[in-house]
Coordinates of C-alpha atoms and ligand atoms in Angstrom, one line a residue:
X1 CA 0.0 0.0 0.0
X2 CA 1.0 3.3 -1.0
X3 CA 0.2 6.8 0.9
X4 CA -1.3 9.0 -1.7
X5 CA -2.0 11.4 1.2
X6 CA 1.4 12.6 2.7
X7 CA 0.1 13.4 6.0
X8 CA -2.8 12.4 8.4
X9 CA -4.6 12.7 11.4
X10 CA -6.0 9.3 13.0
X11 CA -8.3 9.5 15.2
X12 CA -9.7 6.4 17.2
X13 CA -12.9 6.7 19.0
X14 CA -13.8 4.5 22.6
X15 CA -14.6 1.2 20.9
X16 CA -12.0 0.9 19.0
X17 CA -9.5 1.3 21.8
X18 CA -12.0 -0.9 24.1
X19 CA -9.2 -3.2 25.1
X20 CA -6.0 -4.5 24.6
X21 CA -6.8 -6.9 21.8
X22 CA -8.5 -3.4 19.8
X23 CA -5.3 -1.0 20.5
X24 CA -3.3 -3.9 19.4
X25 CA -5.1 -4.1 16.4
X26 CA -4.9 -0.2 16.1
X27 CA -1.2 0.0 16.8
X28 CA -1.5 -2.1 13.5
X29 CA -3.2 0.4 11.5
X30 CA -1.3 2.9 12.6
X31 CA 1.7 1.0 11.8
X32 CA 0.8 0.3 8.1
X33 CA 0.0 3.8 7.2
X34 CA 3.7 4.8 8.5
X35 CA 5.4 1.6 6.3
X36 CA 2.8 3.1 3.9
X37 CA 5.1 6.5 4.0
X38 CA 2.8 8.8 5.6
X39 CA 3.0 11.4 8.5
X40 CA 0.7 10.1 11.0
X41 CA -0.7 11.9 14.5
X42 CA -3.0 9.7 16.0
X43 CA -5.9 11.0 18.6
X44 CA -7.2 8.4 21.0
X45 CA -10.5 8.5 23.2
X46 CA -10.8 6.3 26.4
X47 CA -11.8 2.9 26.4
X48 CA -15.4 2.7 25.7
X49 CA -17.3 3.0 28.9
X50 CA -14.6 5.0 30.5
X51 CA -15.5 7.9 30.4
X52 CA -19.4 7.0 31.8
X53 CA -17.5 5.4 35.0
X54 CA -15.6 9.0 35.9
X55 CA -18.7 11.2 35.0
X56 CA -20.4 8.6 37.1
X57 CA -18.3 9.3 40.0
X58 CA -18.4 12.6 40.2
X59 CA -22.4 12.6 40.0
X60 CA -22.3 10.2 42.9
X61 CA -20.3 12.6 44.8
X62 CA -22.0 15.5 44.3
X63 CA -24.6 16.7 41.4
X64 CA -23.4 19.7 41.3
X65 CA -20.0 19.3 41.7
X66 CA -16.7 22.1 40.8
X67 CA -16.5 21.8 37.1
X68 CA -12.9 21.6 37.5
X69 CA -12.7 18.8 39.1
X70 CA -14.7 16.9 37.1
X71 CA -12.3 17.8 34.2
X72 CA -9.1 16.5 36.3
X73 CA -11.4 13.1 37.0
X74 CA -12.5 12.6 33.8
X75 CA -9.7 13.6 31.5
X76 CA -7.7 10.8 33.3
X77 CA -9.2 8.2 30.1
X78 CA -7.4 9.4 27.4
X79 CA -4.2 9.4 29.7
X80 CA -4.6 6.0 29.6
X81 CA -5.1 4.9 26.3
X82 CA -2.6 7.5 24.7
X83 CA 0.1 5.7 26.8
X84 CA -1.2 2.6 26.1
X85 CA -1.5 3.1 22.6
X86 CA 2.5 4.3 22.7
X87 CA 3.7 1.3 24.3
X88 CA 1.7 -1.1 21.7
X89 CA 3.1 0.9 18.6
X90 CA 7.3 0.7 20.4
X91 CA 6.2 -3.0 20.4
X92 CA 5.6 -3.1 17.0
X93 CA 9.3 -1.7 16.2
X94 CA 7.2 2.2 15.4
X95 CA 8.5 5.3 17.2
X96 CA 6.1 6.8 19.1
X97 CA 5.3 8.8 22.3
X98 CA 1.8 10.0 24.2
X99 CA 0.7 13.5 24.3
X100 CA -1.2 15.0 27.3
X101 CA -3.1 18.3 26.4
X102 CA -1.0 20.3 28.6
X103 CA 2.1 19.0 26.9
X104 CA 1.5 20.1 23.2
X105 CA -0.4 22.5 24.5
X106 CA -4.0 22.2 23.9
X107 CA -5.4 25.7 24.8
X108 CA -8.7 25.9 25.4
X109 CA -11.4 28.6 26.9
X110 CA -12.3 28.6 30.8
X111 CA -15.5 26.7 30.0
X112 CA -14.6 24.1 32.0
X113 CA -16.4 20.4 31.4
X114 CA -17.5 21.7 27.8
X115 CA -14.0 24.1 26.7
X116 CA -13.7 25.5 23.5
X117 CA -9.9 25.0 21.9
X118 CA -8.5 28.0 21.5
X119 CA -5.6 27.4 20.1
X120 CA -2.7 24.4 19.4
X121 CA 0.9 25.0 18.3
X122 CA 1.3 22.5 15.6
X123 CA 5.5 22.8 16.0
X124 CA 6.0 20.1 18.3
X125 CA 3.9 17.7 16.7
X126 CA 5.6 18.7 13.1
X127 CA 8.9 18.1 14.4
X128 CA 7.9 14.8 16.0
X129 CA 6.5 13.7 13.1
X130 CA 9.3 14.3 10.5
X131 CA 12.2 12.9 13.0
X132 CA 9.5 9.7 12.0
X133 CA 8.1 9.5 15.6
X134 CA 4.1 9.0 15.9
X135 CA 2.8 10.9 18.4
X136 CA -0.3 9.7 19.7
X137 CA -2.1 12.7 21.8
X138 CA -4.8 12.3 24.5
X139 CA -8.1 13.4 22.9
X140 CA -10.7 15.5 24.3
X141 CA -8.6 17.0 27.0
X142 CA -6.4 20.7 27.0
X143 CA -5.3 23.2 29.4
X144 CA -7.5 26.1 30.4
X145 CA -6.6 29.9 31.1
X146 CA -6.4 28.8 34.7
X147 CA -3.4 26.4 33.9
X148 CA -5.6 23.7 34.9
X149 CA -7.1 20.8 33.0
X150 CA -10.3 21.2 30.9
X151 CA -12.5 19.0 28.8
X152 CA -14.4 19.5 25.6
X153 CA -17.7 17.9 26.3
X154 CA -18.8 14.4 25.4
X155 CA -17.1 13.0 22.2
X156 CA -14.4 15.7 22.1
X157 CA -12.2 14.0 21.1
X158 CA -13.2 14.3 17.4
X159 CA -12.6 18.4 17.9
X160 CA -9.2 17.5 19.2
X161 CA -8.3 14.9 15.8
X162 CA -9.8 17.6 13.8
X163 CA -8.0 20.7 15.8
X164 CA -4.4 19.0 15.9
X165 CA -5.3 17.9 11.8
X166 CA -5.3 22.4 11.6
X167 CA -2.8 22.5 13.6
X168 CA -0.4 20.6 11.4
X169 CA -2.0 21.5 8.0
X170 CA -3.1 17.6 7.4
X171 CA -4.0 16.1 4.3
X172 CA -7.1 14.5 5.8
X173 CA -8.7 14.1 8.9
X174 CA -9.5 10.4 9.4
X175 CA -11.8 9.5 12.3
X176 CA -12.1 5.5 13.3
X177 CA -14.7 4.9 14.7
X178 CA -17.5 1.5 15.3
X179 CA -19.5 1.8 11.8
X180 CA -18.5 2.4 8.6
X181 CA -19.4 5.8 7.4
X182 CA -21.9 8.5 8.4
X183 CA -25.5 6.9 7.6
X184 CA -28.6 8.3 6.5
X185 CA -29.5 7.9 10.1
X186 CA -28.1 5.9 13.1
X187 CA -27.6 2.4 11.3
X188 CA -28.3 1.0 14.9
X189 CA -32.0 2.3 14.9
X190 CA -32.6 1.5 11.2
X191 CA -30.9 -1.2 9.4
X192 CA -31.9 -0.5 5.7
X193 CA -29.5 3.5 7.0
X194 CA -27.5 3.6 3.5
X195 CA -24.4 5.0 3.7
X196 CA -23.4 8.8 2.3
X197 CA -19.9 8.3 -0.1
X198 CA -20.1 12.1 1.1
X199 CA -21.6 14.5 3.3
X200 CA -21.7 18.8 3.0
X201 CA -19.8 19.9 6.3
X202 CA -22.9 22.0 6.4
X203 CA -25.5 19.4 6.5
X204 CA -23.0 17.2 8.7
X205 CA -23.1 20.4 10.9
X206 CA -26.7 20.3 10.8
X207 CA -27.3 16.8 11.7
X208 CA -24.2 16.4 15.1
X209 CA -25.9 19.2 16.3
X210 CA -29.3 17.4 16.2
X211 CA -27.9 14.4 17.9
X212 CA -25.6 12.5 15.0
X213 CA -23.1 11.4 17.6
X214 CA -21.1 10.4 15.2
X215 CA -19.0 13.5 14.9
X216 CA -18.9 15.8 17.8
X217 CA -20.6 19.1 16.2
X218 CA -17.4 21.4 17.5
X219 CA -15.2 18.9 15.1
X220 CA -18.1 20.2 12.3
X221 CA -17.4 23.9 13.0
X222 CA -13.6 23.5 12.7
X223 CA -13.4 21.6 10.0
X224 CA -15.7 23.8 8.0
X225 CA -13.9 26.8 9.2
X226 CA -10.3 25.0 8.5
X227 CA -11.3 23.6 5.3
X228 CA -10.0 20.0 7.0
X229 CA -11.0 17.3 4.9
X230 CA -12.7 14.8 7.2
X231 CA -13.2 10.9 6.7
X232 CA -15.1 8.8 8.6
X233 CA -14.4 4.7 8.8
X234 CA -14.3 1.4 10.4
X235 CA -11.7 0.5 12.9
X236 CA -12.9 -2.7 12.3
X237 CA -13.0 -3.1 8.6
X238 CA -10.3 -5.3 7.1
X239 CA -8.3 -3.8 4.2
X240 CA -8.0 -0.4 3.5
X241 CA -7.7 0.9 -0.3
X242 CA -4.2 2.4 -1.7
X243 CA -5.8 5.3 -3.5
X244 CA -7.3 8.4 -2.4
X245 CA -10.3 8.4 -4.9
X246 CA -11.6 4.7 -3.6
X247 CA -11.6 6.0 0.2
X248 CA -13.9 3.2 2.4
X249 CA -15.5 5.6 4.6
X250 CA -18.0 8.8 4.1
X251 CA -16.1 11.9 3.5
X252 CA -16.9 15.6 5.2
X253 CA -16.5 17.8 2.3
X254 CA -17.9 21.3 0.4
X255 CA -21.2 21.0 -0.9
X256 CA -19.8 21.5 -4.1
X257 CA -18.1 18.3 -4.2
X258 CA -21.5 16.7 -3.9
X259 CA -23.2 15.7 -6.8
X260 CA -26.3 14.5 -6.0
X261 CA -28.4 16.5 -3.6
X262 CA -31.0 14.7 -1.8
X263 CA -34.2 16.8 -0.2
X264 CA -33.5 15.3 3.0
X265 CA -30.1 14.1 3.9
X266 CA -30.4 12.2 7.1
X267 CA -32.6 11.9 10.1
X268 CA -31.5 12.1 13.9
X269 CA -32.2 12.1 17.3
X270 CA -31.0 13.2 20.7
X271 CA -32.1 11.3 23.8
X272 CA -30.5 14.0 25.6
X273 CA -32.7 16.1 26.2
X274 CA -35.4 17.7 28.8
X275 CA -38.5 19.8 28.8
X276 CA -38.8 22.5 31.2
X277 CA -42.4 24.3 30.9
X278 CA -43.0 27.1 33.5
X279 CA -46.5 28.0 33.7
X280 CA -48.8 31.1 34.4
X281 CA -45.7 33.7 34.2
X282 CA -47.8 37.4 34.3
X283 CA -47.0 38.7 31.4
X284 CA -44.8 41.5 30.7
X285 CA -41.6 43.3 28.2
X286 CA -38.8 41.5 30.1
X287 CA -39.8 37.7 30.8
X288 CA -37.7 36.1 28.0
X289 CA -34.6 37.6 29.3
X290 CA -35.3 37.0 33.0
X291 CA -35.9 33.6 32.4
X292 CA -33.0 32.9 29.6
X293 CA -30.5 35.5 31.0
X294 CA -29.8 33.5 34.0
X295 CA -29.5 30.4 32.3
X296 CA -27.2 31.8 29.6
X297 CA -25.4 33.4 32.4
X298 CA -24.8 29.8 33.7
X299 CA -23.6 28.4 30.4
X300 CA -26.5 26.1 30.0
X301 CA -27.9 25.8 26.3
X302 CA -31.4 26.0 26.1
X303 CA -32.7 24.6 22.6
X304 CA -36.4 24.9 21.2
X305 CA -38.6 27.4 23.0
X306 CA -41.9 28.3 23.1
X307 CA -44.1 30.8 24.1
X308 CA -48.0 30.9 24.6
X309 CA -50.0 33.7 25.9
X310 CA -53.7 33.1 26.9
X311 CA -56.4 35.7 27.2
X312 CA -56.1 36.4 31.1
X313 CA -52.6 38.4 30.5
X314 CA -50.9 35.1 31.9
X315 CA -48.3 33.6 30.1
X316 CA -46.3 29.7 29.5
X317 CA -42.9 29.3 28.2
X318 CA -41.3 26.2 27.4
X319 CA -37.7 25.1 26.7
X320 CA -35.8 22.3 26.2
X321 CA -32.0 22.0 27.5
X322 CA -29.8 18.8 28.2
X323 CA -30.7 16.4 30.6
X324 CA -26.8 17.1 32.1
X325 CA -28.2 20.6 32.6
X326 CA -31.6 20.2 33.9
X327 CA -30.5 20.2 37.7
X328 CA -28.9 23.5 37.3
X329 CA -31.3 25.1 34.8
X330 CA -34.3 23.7 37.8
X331 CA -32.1 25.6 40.5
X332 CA -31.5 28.5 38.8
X333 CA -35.9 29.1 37.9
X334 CA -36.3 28.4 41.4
X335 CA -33.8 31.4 42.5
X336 CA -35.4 33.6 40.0
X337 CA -39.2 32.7 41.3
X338 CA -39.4 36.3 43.1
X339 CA -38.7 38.1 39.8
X340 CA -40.7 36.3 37.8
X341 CA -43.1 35.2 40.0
X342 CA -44.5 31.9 38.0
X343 CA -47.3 29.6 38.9
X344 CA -45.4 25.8 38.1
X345 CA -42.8 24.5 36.9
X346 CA -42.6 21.4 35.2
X347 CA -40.2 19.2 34.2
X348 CA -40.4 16.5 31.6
X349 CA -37.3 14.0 31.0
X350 CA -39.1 11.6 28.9
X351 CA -38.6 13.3 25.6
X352 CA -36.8 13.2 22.4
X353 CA -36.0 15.1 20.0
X354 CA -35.8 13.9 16.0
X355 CA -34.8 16.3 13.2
X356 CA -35.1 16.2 9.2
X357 CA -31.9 17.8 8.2
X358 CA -30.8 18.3 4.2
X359 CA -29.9 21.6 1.7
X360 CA -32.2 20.7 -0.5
X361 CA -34.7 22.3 1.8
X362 CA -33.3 25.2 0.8
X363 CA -35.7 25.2 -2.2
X364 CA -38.2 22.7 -1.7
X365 CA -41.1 23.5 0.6
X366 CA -43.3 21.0 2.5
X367 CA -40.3 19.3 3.9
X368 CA -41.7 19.9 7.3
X369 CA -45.6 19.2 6.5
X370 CA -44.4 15.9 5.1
X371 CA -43.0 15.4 8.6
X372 CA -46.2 16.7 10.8
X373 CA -48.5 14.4 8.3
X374 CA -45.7 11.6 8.9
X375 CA -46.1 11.6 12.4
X376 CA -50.1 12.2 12.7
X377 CA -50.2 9.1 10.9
X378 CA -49.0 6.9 13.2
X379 CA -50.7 9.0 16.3
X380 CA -47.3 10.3 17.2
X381 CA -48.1 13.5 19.1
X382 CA -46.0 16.5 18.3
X383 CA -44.6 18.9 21.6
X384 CA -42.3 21.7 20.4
X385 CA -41.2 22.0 16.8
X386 CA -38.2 24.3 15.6
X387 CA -36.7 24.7 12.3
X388 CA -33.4 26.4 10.8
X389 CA -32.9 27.0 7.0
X390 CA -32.4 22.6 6.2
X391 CA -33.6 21.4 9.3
X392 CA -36.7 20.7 11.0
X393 CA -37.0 19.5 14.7
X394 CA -39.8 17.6 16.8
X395 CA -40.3 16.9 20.5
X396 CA -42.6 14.0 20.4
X397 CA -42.4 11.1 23.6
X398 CA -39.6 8.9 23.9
X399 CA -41.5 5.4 23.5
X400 CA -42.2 7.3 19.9
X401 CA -38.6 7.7 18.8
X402 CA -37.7 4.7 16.7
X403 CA -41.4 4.3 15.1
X404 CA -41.2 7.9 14.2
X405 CA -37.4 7.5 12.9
X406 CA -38.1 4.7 10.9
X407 CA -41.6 6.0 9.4
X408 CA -40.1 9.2 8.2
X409 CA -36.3 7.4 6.9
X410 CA -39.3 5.4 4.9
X411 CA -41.3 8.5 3.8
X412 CA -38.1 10.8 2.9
X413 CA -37.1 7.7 0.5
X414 CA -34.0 7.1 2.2
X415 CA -34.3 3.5 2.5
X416 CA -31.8 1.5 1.3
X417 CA -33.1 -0.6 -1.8
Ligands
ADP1 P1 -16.6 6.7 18.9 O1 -16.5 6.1 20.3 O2 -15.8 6.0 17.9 O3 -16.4 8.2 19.0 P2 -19.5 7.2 18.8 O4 -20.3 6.3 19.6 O5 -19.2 8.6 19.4 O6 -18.1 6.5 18.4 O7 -20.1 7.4 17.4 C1 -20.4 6.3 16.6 C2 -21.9 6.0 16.7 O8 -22.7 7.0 16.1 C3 -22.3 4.8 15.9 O9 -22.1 3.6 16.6 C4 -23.8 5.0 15.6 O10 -24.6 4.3 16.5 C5 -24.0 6.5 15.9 N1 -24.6 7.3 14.9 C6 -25.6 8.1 15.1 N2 -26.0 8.7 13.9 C7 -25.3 8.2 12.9 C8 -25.2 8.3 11.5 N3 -26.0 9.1 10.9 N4 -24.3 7.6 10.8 C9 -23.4 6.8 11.5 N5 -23.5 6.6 12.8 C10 -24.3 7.2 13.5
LIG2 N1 -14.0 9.9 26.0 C1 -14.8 11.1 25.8 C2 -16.3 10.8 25.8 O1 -16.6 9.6 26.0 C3 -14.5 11.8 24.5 C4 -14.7 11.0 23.2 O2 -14.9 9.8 23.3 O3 -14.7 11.6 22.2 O4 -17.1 11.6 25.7
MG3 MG1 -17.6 9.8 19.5

């Protein structure tokens, strides 16, 4: 095998470093792209499951817990496998050391337990790579403005593959992960999911940020905005192919380099997600931003919102945010009860959300009435809806979510024939 691409990220998500048989096999990979002749960086996640146990710790401890501990605790993962990862690759006669975050370093904003990277000096990494060492770099993990660890949120480790790929001006981005390619929808939830050959970084964008956990949506951003060219593909697949036109996995690219435009693209869902409805607010100029400044104050993202105003001068407004975040969005309504002097709150955590995501609703209309009609058909009951310019979003119950996936991957005609 031949490396048509001179230089490349690799990027290995949790199950495909679940244990020591899987790095082994990875230390493999790695291996034959360097005999290959490339310049590899390789990005690891923790073990699969990892990262669950440390978040679960810290819960256990204490809800609400200092966010910067919980970056120390759960950072610790990737520690692990990177050095893991090093040690199986020196066995295999390749030179190659771990990077922690703070060692390259990976700068990141003060938003502890959800940082944004700020910046990475490619240099190191560089010069590593051309004295032919592999350096394999802790994922998901940098160093705040405090000089003290932070994390990027859940599956950050893709921003990190796709921040270091920036950072030393890769050839590709390639992200190994436990399926194939990015799917019309989660292949998991609907086996006839086809498989895209490629994706717009815009409607990729679109869809992580609906719930695709495929790619972290932050990896999205900065690989739009970096023009990195992202593949994503099997760590379990066999054989790789020698030449860059006859790439296995789906490929993150310009909308321009798609030839066939679908109306919808792909469907997805989030689990993660709550319903907070506060009832009977008196209405008056200032509510939205009583109720949302506090929130946004707190760095918890609210998603879909609604507002409805009865006769009587009273009015309800309903949001969703993350189930991670409900605890401290519930804590901060009740602190501003005096100010905005509501009659209930309520909270709903059985909920999901399921968006319709493609450009081509750019210029087609009923996209979304296709949807509503979709879902009345089978009695699914709509809660909140939102829409962007190609996307469209439902809260319907969770029992709902994998009838209403598949009936509208059916209606859209994605089904693989
Ligand atoms: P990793 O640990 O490698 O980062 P993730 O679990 O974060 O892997 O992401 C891969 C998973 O994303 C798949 O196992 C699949 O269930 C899920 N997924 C959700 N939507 C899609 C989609 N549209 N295409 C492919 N996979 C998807
Ligand atoms: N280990 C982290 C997580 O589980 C980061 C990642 O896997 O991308 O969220
Ligand atoms: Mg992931």
């Amino acid at each position: 095998m031949s490396c048509s691409t001179r230089r490349i990220v690799m990027k290995f998500g949790g199950t495909s470093v679940g244990d020591l048989d899987r790095i082994r096999a990875v230390a493999a990979r790695v291996k034959k792209q360097v005999e290959a002749g490339c310049e590899v960086a390789v990005v690891v996640s923790a073990m699969a499951g990892e990262t669950n146990r440390l978040v679960g710790f810290c819960q256990a401890l204490s809800p609400l817990h200092d966010p910067r501990e919980y970056d120390a605790v759960v950072a610790t993962g990737e520690q692990v496998t990177s050095g893991l990862l090093a040690i199986a690759l020196q066995g295999l006669g390749v030179d190659a050391r771990s990077f922690q975050g703070w060692q390259l370093p990976v700068r990141t904003d003060d938003a502890h337990g959800k940082a944004r990277i700020t910046g990475i000096d490619g240099e190191k990494l560089i010069a590593c790579m051309s004295h032919g060492q592999v350096p394999v770099i802790a994922g998901f993990q940098g160093i705040g403005p405090d000089e003290r660890i932070s994390t990027l949120g859940r599956g950050g480790s893709d921003t990190s593959a796709v921040a270091v790929a920036a950072a030393v001006r890769a050839d590709r981005c390639d992200i190994y992960t436990d399926v194939d390619g990015v799917y019309t929808t989660d292949p998991r939830i609907v086996p006839t999911a086809r498989k895209l050959g490629r994706i717009s970084y815009e409607e990729m964008l679109e869809l992580a940020s609906v719930g695709a956990k495929v790619l972290q949506t932050r990896s999205v951003e900065l690989a739009m905005k970096e023009r990195v060219r992202v593949q994503v593909l099997s760590s379990f697949a066999d054989d790789e192919p020698a030449a860059d036109d006859a790439l296995p996995g789906s490929l993150v690219v310009d909308e321009d380099e798609i030839v066939e435009q679908e109306l919808v693209t792909g469907i997805a869902y989030s689990r993660d997600e709550a319903k907070v409805a506060i009832r009977r607010i008196p209405d008056r100029p200032g509510i939205a931003a009583a109720i949302f400044g506090p929130l946004s104050d707190a760095n918890i993202n609210v998603d879909m919102i609604v507002q409805s105003t009865g006769e009587d001068d009273m009015t309800n407004m309903t949001f969703t945010t993350t189930r991670t975040d409900l605890d401290r969005a519930i804590a901060i309504m009740e602190a501003a009860h005096p100010e905005i002097q509501y009659g209930q709150l309520h909270t709903d955590t059985n909920v999901v959300k399921v968006s319709v995501v493609g450009i081509g609703m750019r210029s087609h209309a009923g996209v979304a009435n296709m949807m509503f009609r979709t879902l009345s058909d089978r009695g699914i009951n709509i809660q909140v809806i939102s829409t962007s310019e190609i996307k469209v979003s439902v809260l319907i119950a969770a029992e709902y979510a994998e009838l209403a996936i598949r009936a509208l991957h059916t209606a859209y005609g994605l089904d693989a024939v």
